[in-house]
GROMACS .gro file of C-alpha atoms in nm:
model
  106
    1UNK     CA    1   5.795   9.453  -2.847
    2UNK     CA    2   5.446   9.585  -2.906
    3UNK     CA    3   5.135   9.556  -2.695
    4UNK     CA    4   4.822   9.491  -2.899
    5UNK     CA    5   4.485   9.542  -2.731
    6UNK     CA    6   4.233   9.439  -2.996
    7UNK     CA    7   4.102   9.085  -3.014
    8UNK     CA    8   4.191   8.910  -3.335
    9UNK     CA    9   4.492   9.131  -3.410
   10UNK     CA   10   4.842   8.990  -3.407
   11UNK     CA   11   5.167   9.047  -3.595
   12UNK     CA   12   5.077   8.793  -3.865
   13UNK     CA   13   4.758   8.970  -3.978
   14UNK     CA   14   4.826   9.341  -3.923
   15UNK     CA   15   4.779   9.446  -4.288
   16UNK     CA   16   4.459   9.246  -4.339
   17UNK     CA   17   4.322   9.352  -4.000
   18UNK     CA   18   4.373   9.722  -4.073
   19UNK     CA   19   4.179   9.680  -4.399
   20UNK     CA   20   3.897   9.498  -4.219
   21UNK     CA   21   3.874   9.769  -3.952
   22UNK     CA   22   3.871  10.042  -4.220
   23UNK     CA   23   3.590   9.862  -4.408
   24UNK     CA   24   3.399   9.826  -4.084
   25UNK     CA   25   3.446  10.197  -4.009
   26UNK     CA   26   3.283  10.283  -4.344
   27UNK     CA   27   2.995  10.049  -4.256
   28UNK     CA   28   2.963  10.226  -3.918
   29UNK     CA   29   2.938  10.563  -4.093
   30UNK     CA   30   2.661  10.436  -4.322
   31UNK     CA   31   2.463  10.271  -4.040
   32UNK     CA   32   2.204  10.421  -3.812
   33UNK     CA   33   2.358  10.329  -3.480
   34UNK     CA   34   2.191  10.371  -3.141
   35UNK     CA   35   2.307  10.674  -2.943
   36UNK     CA   36   2.467  10.450  -2.681
   37UNK     CA   37   2.641  10.225  -2.938
   38UNK     CA   38   2.986  10.246  -2.780
   39UNK     CA   39   2.833  10.176  -2.439
   40UNK     CA   40   2.696   9.842  -2.561
   41UNK     CA   41   2.874   9.509  -2.548
   42UNK     CA   42   2.833   9.173  -2.715
   43UNK     CA   43   2.858   8.839  -2.539
   44UNK     CA   44   3.046   8.568  -2.730
   45UNK     CA   45   2.879   8.298  -2.517
   46UNK     CA   46   2.508   8.378  -2.557
   47UNK     CA   47   2.510   8.639  -2.837
   48UNK     CA   48   2.341   8.909  -2.626
   49UNK     CA   49   2.391   9.265  -2.750
   50UNK     CA   50   2.322   9.529  -2.488
   51UNK     CA   51   2.450   9.686  -2.170
   52UNK     CA   52   2.683   9.498  -1.942
   53UNK     CA   53   2.667   9.478  -1.563
   54UNK     CA   54   2.963   9.582  -1.350
   55UNK     CA   55   3.047   9.320  -1.088
   56UNK     CA   56   3.275   9.376  -0.789
   57UNK     CA   57   3.518   9.087  -0.751
   58UNK     CA   58   3.730   9.205  -0.453
   59UNK     CA   59   3.532   9.140  -0.135
   60UNK     CA   60   3.193   9.227  -0.286
   61UNK     CA   61   3.031   9.213   0.059
   62UNK     CA   62   3.242   9.507   0.183
   63UNK     CA   63   3.114   9.863   0.126
   64UNK     CA   64   3.335  10.057  -0.117
   65UNK     CA   65   3.419  10.334   0.134
   66UNK     CA   66   3.538  10.079   0.391
   67UNK     CA   67   3.742   9.892   0.128
   68UNK     CA   68   3.909  10.218   0.017
   69UNK     CA   69   3.988  10.313   0.378
   70UNK     CA   70   4.149   9.976   0.452
   71UNK     CA   71   4.329   9.903   0.123
   72UNK     CA   72   4.378  10.260  -0.006
   73UNK     CA   73   4.248  10.165  -0.352
   74UNK     CA   74   3.921  10.100  -0.531
   75UNK     CA   75   3.772   9.753  -0.545
   76UNK     CA   76   3.843   9.550  -0.858
   77UNK     CA   77   3.542   9.524  -1.087
   78UNK     CA   78   3.469   9.351  -1.414
   79UNK     CA   79   3.200   9.372  -1.677
   80UNK     CA   80   2.965   9.076  -1.715
   81UNK     CA   81   2.693   8.993  -1.965
   82UNK     CA   82   2.351   9.110  -1.844
   83UNK     CA   83   2.187   8.794  -1.977
   84UNK     CA   84   2.418   8.501  -1.891
   85UNK     CA   85   2.670   8.660  -1.647
   86UNK     CA   86   2.967   8.561  -1.866
   87UNK     CA   87   3.262   8.780  -1.759
   88UNK     CA   88   3.429   9.022  -1.999
   89UNK     CA   89   3.187   9.062  -2.290
   90UNK     CA   90   3.328   9.231  -2.600
   91UNK     CA   91   3.292   9.610  -2.609
   92UNK     CA   92   3.187   9.797  -2.922
   93UNK     CA   93   3.530   9.961  -2.918
   94UNK     CA   94   3.661   9.615  -3.009
   95UNK     CA   95   3.654   9.489  -3.370
   96UNK     CA   96   3.504   9.150  -3.280
   97UNK     CA   97   3.235   9.316  -3.068
   98UNK     CA   98   3.128   9.526  -3.367
   99UNK     CA   99   3.135   9.218  -3.595
  100UNK     CA  100   2.894   9.043  -3.357
  101UNK     CA  101   2.670   9.353  -3.353
  102UNK     CA  102   2.645   9.368  -3.732
  103UNK     CA  103   2.592   8.991  -3.761
  104UNK     CA  104   2.301   9.015  -3.516
  105UNK     CA  105   2.140   9.294  -3.719
  106UNK     CA  106   2.151   9.105  -4.052
   0.00000   0.00000   0.00000
């Protein structure tokens, strides 16, 4: 069993997907990307390309130091779109996130 952590990749399209990612890598090399490119994200819901917002989802009203003292762990957070608050926008480390970035620039 294999764990695959890239959206759009599964066992049925491994060969094609690797070719697509390699082609995209060449496009990345030829592009003038912003310095914070891999810090950006793309929202599949609204199409926003930019920075995400980190949202605390475990007892957001409780200060982090108090939460850590009580539960002996950090609060659970998630990234959300800065524009529409959709949770889990696609990162630029993800193939589909980069596809959305290039589609928005064309």
